Coordinates of C-alpha atoms and ligand atoms in Angstrom, one line a residue:
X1 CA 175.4 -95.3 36.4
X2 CA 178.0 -93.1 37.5
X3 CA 180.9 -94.6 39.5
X4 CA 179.4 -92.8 43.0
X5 CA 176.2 -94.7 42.4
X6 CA 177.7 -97.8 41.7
X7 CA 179.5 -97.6 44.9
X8 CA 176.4 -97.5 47.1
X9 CA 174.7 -101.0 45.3
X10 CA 171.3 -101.2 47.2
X11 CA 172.8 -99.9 50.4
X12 CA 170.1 -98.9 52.5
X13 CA 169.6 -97.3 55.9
X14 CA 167.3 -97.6 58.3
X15 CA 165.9 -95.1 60.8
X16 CA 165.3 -96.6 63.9
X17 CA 165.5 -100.1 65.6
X18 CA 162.4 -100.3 66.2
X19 CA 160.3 -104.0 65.8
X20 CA 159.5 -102.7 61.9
X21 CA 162.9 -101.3 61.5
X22 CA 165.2 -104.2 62.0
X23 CA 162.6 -106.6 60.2
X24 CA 162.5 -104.7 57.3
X25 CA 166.9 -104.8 58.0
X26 CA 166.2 -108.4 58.2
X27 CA 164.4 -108.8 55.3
X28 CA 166.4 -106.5 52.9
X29 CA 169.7 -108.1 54.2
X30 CA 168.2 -111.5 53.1
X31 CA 167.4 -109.9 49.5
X32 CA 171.4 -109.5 49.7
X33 CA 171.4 -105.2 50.2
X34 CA 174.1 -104.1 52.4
X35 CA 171.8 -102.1 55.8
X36 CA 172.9 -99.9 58.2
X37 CA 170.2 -99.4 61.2
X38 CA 171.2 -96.2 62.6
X39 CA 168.9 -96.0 66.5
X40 CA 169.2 -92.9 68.2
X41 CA 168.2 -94.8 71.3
X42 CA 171.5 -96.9 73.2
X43 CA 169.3 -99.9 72.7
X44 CA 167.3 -101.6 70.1
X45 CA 163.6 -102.6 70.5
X46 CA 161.9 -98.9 70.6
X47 CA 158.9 -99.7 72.6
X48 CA 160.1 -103.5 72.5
X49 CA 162.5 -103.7 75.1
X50 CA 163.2 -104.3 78.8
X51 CA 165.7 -103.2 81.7
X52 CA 166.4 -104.2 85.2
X53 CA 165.3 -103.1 88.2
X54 CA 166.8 -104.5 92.0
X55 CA 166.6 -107.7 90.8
X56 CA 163.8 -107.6 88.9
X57 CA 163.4 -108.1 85.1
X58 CA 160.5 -106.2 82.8
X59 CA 159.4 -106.1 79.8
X60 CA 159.1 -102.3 78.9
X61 CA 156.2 -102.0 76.6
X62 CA 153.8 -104.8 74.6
X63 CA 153.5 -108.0 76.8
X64 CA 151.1 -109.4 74.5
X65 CA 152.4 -111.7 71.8
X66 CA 150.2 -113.0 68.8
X67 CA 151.1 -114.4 65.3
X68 CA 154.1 -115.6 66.3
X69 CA 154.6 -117.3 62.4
X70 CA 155.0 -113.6 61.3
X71 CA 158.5 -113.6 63.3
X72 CA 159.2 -117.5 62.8
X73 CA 159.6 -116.0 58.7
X74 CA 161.8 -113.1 59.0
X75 CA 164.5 -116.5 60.1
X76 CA 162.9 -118.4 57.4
X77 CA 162.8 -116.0 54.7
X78 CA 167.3 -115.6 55.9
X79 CA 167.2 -119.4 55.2
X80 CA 168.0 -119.9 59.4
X81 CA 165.8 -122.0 61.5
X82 CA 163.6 -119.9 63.9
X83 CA 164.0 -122.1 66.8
X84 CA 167.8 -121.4 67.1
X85 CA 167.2 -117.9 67.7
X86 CA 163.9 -117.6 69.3
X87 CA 161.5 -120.1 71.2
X88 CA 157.5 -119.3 72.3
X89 CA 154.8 -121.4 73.9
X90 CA 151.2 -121.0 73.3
X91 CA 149.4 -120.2 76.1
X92 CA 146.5 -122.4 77.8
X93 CA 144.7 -119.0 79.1
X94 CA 144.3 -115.6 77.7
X95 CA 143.4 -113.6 80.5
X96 CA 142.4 -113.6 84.2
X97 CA 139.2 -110.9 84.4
X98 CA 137.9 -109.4 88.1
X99 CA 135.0 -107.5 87.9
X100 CA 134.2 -104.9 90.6
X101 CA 130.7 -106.4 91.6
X102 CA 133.2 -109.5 92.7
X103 CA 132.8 -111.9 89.4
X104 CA 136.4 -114.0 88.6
X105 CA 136.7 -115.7 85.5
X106 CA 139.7 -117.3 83.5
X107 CA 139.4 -116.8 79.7
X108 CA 140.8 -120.1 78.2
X109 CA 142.3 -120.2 74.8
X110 CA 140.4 -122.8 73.7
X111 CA 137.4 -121.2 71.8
X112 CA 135.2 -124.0 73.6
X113 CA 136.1 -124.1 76.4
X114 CA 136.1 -120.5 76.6
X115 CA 132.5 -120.3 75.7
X116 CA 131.6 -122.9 78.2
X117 CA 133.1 -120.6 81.2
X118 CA 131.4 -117.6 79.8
X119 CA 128.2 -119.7 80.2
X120 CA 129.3 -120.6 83.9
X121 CA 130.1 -117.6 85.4
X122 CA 128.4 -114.8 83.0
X123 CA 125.6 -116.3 82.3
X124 CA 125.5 -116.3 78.6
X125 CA 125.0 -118.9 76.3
X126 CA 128.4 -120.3 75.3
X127 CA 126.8 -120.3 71.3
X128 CA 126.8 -116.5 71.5
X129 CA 130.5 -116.4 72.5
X130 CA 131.5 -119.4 69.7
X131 CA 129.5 -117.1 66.8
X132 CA 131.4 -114.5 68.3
X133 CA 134.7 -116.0 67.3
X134 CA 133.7 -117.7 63.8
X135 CA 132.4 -114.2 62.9
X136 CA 135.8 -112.5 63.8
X137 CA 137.5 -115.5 62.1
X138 CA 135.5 -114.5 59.1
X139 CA 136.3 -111.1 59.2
X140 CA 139.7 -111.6 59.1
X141 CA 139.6 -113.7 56.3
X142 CA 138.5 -111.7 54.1
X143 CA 141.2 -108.3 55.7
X144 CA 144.0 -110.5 55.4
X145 CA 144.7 -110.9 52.0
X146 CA 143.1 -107.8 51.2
X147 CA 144.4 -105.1 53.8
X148 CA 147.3 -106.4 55.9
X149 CA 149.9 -108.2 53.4
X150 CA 149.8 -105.6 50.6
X151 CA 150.2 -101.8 50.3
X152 CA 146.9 -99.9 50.3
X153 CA 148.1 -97.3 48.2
X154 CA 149.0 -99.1 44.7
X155 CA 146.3 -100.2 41.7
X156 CA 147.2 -103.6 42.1
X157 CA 145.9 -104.5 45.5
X158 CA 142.5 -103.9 43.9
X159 CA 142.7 -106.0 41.3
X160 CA 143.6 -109.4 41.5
X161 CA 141.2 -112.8 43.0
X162 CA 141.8 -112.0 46.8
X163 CA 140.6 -108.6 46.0
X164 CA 137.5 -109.6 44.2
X165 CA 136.6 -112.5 46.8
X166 CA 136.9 -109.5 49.9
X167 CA 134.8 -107.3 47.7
X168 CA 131.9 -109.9 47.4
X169 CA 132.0 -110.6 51.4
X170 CA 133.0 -107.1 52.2
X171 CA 129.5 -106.8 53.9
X172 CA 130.7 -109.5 56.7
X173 CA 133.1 -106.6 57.7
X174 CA 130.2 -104.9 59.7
X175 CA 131.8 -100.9 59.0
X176 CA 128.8 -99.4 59.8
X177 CA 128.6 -99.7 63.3
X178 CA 130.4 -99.4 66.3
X179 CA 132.0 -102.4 67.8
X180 CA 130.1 -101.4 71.3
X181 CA 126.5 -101.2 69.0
X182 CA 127.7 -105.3 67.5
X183 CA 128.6 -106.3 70.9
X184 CA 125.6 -105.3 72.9
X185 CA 123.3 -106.6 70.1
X186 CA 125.1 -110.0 70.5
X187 CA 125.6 -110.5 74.2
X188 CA 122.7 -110.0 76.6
X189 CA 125.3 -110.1 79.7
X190 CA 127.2 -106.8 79.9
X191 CA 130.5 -108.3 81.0
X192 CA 130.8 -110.3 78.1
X193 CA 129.8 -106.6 76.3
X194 CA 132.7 -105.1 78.1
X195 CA 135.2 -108.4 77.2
X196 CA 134.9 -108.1 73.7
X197 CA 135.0 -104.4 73.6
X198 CA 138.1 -104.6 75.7
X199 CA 139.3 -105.7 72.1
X200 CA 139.6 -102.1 70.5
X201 CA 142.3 -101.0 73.0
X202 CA 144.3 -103.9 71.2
X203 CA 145.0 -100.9 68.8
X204 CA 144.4 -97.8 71.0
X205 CA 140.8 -97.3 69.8
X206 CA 137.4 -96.4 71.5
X207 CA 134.9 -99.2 71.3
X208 CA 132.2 -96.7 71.0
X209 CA 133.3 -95.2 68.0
X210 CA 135.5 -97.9 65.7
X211 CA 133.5 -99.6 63.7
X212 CA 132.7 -103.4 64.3
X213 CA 135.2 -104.1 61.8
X214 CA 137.6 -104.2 64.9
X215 CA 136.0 -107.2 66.1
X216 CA 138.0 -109.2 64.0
X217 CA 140.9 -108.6 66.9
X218 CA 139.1 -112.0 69.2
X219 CA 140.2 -114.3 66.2
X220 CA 144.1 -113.6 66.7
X221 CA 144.4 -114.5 70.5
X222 CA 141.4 -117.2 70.7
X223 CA 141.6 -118.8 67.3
X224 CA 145.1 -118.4 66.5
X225 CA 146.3 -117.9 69.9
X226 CA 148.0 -115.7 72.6
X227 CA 152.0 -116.8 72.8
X228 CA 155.0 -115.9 75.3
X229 CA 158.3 -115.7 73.8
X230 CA 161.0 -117.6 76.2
X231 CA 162.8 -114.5 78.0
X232 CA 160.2 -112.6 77.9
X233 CA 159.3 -110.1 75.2
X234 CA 162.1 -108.8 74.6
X235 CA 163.5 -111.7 73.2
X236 CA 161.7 -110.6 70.2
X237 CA 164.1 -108.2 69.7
X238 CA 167.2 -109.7 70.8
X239 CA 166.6 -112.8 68.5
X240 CA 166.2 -110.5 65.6
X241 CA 169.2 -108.1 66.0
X242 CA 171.0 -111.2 65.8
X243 CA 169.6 -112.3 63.0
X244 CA 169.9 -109.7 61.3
X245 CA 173.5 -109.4 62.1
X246 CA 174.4 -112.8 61.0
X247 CA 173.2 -111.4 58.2
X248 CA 175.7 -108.5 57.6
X249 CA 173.3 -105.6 59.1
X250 CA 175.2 -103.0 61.0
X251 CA 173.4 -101.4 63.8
X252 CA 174.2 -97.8 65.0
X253 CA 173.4 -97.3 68.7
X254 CA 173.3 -93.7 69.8
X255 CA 173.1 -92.4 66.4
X256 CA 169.8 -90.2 66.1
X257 CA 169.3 -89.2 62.4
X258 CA 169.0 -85.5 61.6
X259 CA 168.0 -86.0 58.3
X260 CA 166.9 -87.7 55.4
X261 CA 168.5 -85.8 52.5
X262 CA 166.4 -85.2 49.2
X263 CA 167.5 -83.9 46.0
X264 CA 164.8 -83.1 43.0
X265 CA 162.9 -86.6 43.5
X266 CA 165.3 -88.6 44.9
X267 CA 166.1 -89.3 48.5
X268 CA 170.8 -89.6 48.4
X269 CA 171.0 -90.5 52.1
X270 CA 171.1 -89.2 55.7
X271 CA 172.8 -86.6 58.1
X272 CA 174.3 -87.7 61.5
X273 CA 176.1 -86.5 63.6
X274 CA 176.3 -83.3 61.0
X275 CA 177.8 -85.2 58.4
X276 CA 176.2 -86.6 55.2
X277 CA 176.1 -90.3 54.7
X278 CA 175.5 -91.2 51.3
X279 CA 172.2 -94.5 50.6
X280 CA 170.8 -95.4 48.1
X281 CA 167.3 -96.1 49.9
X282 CA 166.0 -94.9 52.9
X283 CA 163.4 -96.5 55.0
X284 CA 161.8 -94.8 57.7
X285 CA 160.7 -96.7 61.1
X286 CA 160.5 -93.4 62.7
X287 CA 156.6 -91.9 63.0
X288 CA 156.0 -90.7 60.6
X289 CA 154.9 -87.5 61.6
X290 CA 158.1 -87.2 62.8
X291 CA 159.7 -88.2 59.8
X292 CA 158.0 -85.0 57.9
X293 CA 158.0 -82.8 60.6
X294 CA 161.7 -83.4 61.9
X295 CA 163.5 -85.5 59.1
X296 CA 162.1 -83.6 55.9
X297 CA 160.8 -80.1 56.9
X298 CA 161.7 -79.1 53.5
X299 CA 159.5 -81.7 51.5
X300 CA 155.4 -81.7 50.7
X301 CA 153.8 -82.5 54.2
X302 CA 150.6 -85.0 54.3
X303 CA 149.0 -82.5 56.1
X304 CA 145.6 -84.8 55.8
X305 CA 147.6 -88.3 57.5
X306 CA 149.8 -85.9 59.6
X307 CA 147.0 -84.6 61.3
X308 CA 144.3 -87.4 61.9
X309 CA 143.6 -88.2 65.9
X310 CA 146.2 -90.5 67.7
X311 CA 145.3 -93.5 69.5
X312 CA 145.4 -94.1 73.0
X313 CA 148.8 -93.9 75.1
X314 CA 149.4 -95.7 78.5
X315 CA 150.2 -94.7 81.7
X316 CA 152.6 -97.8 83.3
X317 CA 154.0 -98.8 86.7
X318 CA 156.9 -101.1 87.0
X319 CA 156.4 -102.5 90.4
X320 CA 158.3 -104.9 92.1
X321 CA 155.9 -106.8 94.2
X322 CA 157.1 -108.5 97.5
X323 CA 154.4 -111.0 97.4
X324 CA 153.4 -113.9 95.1
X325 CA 149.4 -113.8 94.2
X326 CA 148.2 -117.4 92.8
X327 CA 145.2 -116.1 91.6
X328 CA 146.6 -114.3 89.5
X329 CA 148.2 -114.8 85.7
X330 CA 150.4 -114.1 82.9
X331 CA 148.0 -111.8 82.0
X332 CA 145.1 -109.7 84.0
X333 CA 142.4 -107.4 83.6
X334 CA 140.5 -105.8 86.3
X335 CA 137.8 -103.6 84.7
X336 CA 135.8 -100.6 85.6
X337 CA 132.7 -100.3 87.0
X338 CA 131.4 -97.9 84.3
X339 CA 133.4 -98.7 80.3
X340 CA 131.5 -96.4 78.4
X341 CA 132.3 -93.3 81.1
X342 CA 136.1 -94.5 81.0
X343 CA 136.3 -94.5 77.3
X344 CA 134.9 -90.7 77.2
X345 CA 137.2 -89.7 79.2
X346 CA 139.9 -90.7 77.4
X347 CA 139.0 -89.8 74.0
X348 CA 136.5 -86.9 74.6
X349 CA 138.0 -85.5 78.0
X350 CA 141.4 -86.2 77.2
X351 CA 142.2 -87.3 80.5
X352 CA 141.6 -90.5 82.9
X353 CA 139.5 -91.8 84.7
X354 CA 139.0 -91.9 88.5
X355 CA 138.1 -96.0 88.2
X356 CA 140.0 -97.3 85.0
X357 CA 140.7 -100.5 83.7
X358 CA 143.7 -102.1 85.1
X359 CA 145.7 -103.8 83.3
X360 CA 148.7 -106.5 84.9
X361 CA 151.2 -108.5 83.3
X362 CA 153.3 -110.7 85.2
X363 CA 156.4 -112.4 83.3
X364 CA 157.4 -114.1 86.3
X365 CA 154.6 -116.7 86.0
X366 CA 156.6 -118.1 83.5
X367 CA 160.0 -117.0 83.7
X368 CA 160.9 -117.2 87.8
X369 CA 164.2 -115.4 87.4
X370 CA 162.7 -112.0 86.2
X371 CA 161.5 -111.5 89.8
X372 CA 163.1 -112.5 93.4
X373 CA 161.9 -115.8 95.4
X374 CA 158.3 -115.2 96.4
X375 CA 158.0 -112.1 94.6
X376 CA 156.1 -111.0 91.3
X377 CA 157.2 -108.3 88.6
X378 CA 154.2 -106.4 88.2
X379 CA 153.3 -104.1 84.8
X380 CA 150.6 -102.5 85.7
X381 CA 148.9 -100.1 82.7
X382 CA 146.2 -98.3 82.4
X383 CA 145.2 -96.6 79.0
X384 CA 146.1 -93.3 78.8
X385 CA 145.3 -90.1 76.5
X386 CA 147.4 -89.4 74.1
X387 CA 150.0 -86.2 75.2
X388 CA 148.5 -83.0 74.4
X389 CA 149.8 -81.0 77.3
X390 CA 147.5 -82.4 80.1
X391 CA 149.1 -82.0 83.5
X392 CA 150.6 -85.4 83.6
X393 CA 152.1 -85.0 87.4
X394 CA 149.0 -84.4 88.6
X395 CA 147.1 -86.7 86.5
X396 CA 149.9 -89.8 87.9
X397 CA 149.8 -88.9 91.4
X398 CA 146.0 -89.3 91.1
X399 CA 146.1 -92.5 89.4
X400 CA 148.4 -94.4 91.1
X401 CA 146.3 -93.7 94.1
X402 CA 143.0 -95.1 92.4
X403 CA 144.9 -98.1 91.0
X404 CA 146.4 -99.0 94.6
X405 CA 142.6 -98.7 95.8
X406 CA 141.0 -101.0 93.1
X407 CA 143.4 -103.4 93.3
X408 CA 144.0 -103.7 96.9
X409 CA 139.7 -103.8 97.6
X410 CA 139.4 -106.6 94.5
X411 CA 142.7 -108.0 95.9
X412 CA 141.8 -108.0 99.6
X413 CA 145.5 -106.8 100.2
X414 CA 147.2 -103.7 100.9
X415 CA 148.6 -103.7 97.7
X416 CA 150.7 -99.7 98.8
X417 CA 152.7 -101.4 101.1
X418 CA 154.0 -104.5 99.6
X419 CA 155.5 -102.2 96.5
X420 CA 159.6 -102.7 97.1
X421 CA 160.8 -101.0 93.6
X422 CA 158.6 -98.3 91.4
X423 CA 159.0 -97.1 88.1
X424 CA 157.1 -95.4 85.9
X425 CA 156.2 -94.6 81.9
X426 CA 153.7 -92.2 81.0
X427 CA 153.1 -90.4 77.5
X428 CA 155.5 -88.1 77.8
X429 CA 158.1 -90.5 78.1
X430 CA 156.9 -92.5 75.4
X431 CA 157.1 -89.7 72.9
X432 CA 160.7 -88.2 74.3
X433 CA 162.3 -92.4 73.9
X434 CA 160.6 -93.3 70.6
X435 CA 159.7 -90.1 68.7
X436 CA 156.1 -91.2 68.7
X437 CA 154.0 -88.7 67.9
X438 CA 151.9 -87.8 71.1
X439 CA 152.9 -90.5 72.7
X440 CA 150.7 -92.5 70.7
X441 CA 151.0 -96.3 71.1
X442 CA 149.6 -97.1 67.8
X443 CA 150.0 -94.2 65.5
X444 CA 146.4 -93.0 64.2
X445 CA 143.4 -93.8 65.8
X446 CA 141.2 -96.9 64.1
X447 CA 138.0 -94.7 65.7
X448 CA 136.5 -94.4 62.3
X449 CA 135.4 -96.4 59.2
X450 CA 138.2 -94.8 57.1
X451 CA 141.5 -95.1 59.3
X452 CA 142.6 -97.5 57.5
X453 CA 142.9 -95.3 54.4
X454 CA 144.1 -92.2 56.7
X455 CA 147.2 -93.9 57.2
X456 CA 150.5 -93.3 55.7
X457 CA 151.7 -95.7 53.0
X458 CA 154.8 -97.7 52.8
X459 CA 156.1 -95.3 50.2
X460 CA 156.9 -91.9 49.5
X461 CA 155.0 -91.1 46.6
X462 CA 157.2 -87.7 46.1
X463 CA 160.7 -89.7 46.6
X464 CA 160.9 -93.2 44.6
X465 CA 163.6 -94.3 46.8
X466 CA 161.6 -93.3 50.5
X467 CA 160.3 -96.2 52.1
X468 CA 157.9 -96.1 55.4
X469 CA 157.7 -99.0 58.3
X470 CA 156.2 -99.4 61.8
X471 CA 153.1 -99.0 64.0
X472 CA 152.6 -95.2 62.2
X473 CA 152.1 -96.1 58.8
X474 CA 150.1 -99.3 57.3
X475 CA 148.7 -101.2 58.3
X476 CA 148.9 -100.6 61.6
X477 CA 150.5 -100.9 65.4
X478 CA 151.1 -103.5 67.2
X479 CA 154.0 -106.2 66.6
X480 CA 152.0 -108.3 64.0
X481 CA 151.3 -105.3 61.9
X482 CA 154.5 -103.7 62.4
X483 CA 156.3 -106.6 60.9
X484 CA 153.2 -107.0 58.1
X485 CA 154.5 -103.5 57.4
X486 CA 158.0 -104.5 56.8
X487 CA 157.1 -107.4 54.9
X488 CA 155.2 -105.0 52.5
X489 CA 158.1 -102.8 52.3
X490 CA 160.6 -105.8 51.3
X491 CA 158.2 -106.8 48.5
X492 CA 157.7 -102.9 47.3
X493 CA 161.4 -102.7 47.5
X494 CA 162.0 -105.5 44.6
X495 CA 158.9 -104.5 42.7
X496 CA 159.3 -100.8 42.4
X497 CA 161.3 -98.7 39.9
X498 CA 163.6 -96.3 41.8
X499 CA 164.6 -94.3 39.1
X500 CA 167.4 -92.0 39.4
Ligands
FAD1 P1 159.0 -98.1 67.8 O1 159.0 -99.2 68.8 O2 158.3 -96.8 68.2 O3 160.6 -97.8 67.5 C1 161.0 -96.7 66.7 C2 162.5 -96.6 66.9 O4 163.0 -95.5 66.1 C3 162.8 -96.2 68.4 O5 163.8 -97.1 68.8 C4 163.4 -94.8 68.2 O6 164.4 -94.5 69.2 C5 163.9 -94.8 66.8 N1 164.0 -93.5 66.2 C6 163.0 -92.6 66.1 N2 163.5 -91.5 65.5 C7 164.8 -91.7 65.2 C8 165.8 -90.9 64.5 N3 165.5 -89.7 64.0 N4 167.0 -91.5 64.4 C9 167.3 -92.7 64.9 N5 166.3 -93.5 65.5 C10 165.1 -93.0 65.7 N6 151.8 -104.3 70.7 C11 151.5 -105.6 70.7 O7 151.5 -106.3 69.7 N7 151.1 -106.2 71.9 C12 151.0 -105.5 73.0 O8 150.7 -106.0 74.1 C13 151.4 -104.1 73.0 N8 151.3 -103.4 74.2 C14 152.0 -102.2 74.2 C15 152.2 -101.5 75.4 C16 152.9 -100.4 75.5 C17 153.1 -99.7 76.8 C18 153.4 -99.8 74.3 C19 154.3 -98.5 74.4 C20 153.2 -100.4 73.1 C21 152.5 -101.6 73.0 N9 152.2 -102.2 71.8 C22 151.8 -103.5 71.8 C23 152.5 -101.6 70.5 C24 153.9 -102.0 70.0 O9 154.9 -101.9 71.0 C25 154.3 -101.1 68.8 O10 153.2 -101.0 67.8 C26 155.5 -101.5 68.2 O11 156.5 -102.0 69.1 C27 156.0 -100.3 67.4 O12 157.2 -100.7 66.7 P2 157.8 -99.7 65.6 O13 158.8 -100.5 64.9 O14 156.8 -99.0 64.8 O15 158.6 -98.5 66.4

């Protein structure tokens, strides 16, 4: 080893604070390697963070919180104790659902009880909804092991006992249809059809094309359960910067990354600001088709991963509401007349559609001071195309107009006029502040059988020392598989040879 390359020691750098990006900080600083995060943003968080509006507080992107455990062991794994940084509750309901033909319903997290108020007010048989959920707890089973906590893309995954014990009940995984064809087959009332498909936009997919497989999504937020951080989401974030800079990390705010250096099959660092900073391992939490595209034009390009279909996008209000509504929840869904005509829209027709689903989040429910006194902070999505040029202005002007409608007839309030503060996030946005590709909220689409394999490892196999994290790459997006993702990368990190 030459006395430059002793110099650098394990010192990594990270591209981007996103979620993935400072776990993997976190988890690498706890293996005692000196990181340096280096966010082009002024902020951590990428899609995870929040901001201020005339007195109201928002969260800026995911609002829903599962598998809390898998951030509980990014303190545990820094020997800390993850209630002094971060606190959660679980929640006693899921979701609040309005139907246009008038129907109300409260999904409980109980998987009982649940199943009891599906029989009440839908009409079918709360053993339907209960297989329902043992089904998706089964199906998750056997993915876990298999799929989420190891890397695809290496022999070993394939051979060991978890391996062979998913192989023998890969069958329950139900790849061969749609989730819409498993759902209708089960239910015979087709709201509870349109509940459980609701499921695939969990991970920006179309439940009329990805497979059934995807209906192992119900098991996280009824069998595990759906959680709010204290602070709101972004206290995800927060808590984990400082984490991970008791832990030594440095962060670099405003510091975009221009490149990731290669020489012969070795990655030797990063250029900011037009200077070169030597590592001695890069990881990117950047998409990755960004990563190739922007960050290392000159090497081999996946072409195949680099060009598969993105998942949905989302079009967001920020309202500030100057009303309280008790009927309503942490969390609420009021859905469209017509699902399957919605979906095609977005995924055929690229564009959406004139009655979509509506989704609201409302952190002051639970946290009073992220909204004045008898006020509400409202987060109001709908899914969204991802970008490919549409004509966005005219596509949100439209929308907005169609959302005020639907909510103020299922509302029975003028919903217009009690908006005091607006603002707005749409695809374009969400590509220009994160670098996701197309605006994408979850990378690739799941909408086939083989997405899971159409997705980018957690390792360069061209660069021995290149390392890939985040909602782009495997296994997924979403804040559970974005920090599954970094826990894979910490393990690969320790296990591989990075020869020089
Ligand atoms: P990102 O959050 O995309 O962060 C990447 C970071 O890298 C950014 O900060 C970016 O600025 C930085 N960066 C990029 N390029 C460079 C560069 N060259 N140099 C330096 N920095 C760079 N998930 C859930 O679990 N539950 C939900 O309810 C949910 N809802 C969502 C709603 C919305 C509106 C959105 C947008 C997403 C939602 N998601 C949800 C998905 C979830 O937010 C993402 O999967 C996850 O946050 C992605 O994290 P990440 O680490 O991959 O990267």
């Amino acid at each position: 080893m030459s006395n430059k390359q002793e110099g650098l020691r394990g010192r990594t750098a990270v591209v981007g604070a996103g979620i993935a990006g400072i776990a993997t900080a976190v988890r690498l600083a706890a293996k005692g390697y000196p990181v340096e995060v280096f966010e082009g943003n002024a902020y951590p968080g990428g899609k995870l963070s929040s901001f201020e509006m005339a007195g109201y507080r928002f969260d800026a992107g995911p609002s829903l919180f599962t598998m809390p455990q898998l951030v509980d062991d990014l303190f545990r794994v820094a020997g800390k104790t993850p209630e002094d940084y971060f606190q959660y509750i679980r929640l006693p309901e899921t979701c609040r659902y309005f139907y246009e033909d008038g129907t109300r319903f409260t999904a409980h997290a109980e998987p009982e009880r649940l199943a009891r108020e599906i029989e009440t007010h839908l009409g079918e048989p709360a053993d339907h909804v209960l297989s329902h959920l043992r089904d998706s707890a089964t199906k998750f089973e056997v993915t876990e092991k298999l799929f989420l906590h190891r890397s695809l893309h290496k022999l070993s995954t394939y051979f060991n006992r978890d391996a062979l014990k998913g192989y023998l009940n890969l069958h329950r995984l139900d790849a061969f249809r749609s989730m819409h064809s498993a759902n209708s087959t089960r239910f015979r009332d087709p709201r509870v059809v349109q509940l459980f498909n609701r499921y695939a936009t969990y991970n920006g997919s179309d439940p009329y094309q990805t497979p059934a497989t995807m209906n192992i999504i119900p098991h996280l937020e009824y069998n595990i359960g759906a959680f709010f951080p204290k602070g709101g989401m972004v206290a995800i974030t927060n808590s984990l910067v400082r984490l991970a800079e008791d832990l030594g990390v440095k962060f670099h705010f405003s510091t975009p990354v221009q490149e990731i250096v290669i020489e012969g099959k070795r990655v030797t660092g990063i250029r900011v600001k037009d200077l070169f900073l030597p590592f001695e391992r890069v990881v990117s939490n950047m998409d990755v088709v960004n990563t190739f595209r922007k960050l290392l034009p000159q090497a081999r390009q996946p072409e195949r991963i680099l060009r598969q279909p993105k998942s949905s996008s989302a079009l967001i209000f920020y309202w500030g509401i100057k009303r309280s509504f008790p009927e309503l929840g942490l969390h609420n869904i009021f859905f469209s007349n017509d699902y399957s005509t919605e979906f095609n829209h977005l995924f055929q027709q690229k564009t959406i559609h004139q009655d979509p689903t509506v989704y609201i989040n409302i952190t002051s429910k639970y946290e009073p001071a992220d909204a004045p006194a008898d006020s509400e902070n409202w987060f109001v999505m709908v899914n969204a195309p991802a970008n490919s040029g549409q004509d966005w202005d005219a596509l949100i002007d439209q929308t907005r107009q169609n959302i005020i409608n639907k909510l103020s007839r299922l509302l029975g309030q003028d919903i217009g006029s009690l908006i005091e503060c607006e603002s707005l996030l749409d695809p374009r946005l969400i590509e220009s502040r994160t670098s996701s590709s197309q605006g994408a909220l979850y990378g690739n689409s799941s909408n086939n059988r083989f997405a899971a394999f159409l997705r980018h490892a957690n390792f360069s196999s061209d660069y021995s020392n290149l390392y890939f994290v985040g909602g782009s790459v495997h296994p997924g997006g979403g804040i559970p598989l974005c920090l599954l993702s970094a826990k894979i990368v910490g393990d690969l990190v320790n296990g591989r040879k990075e020869e020089r």
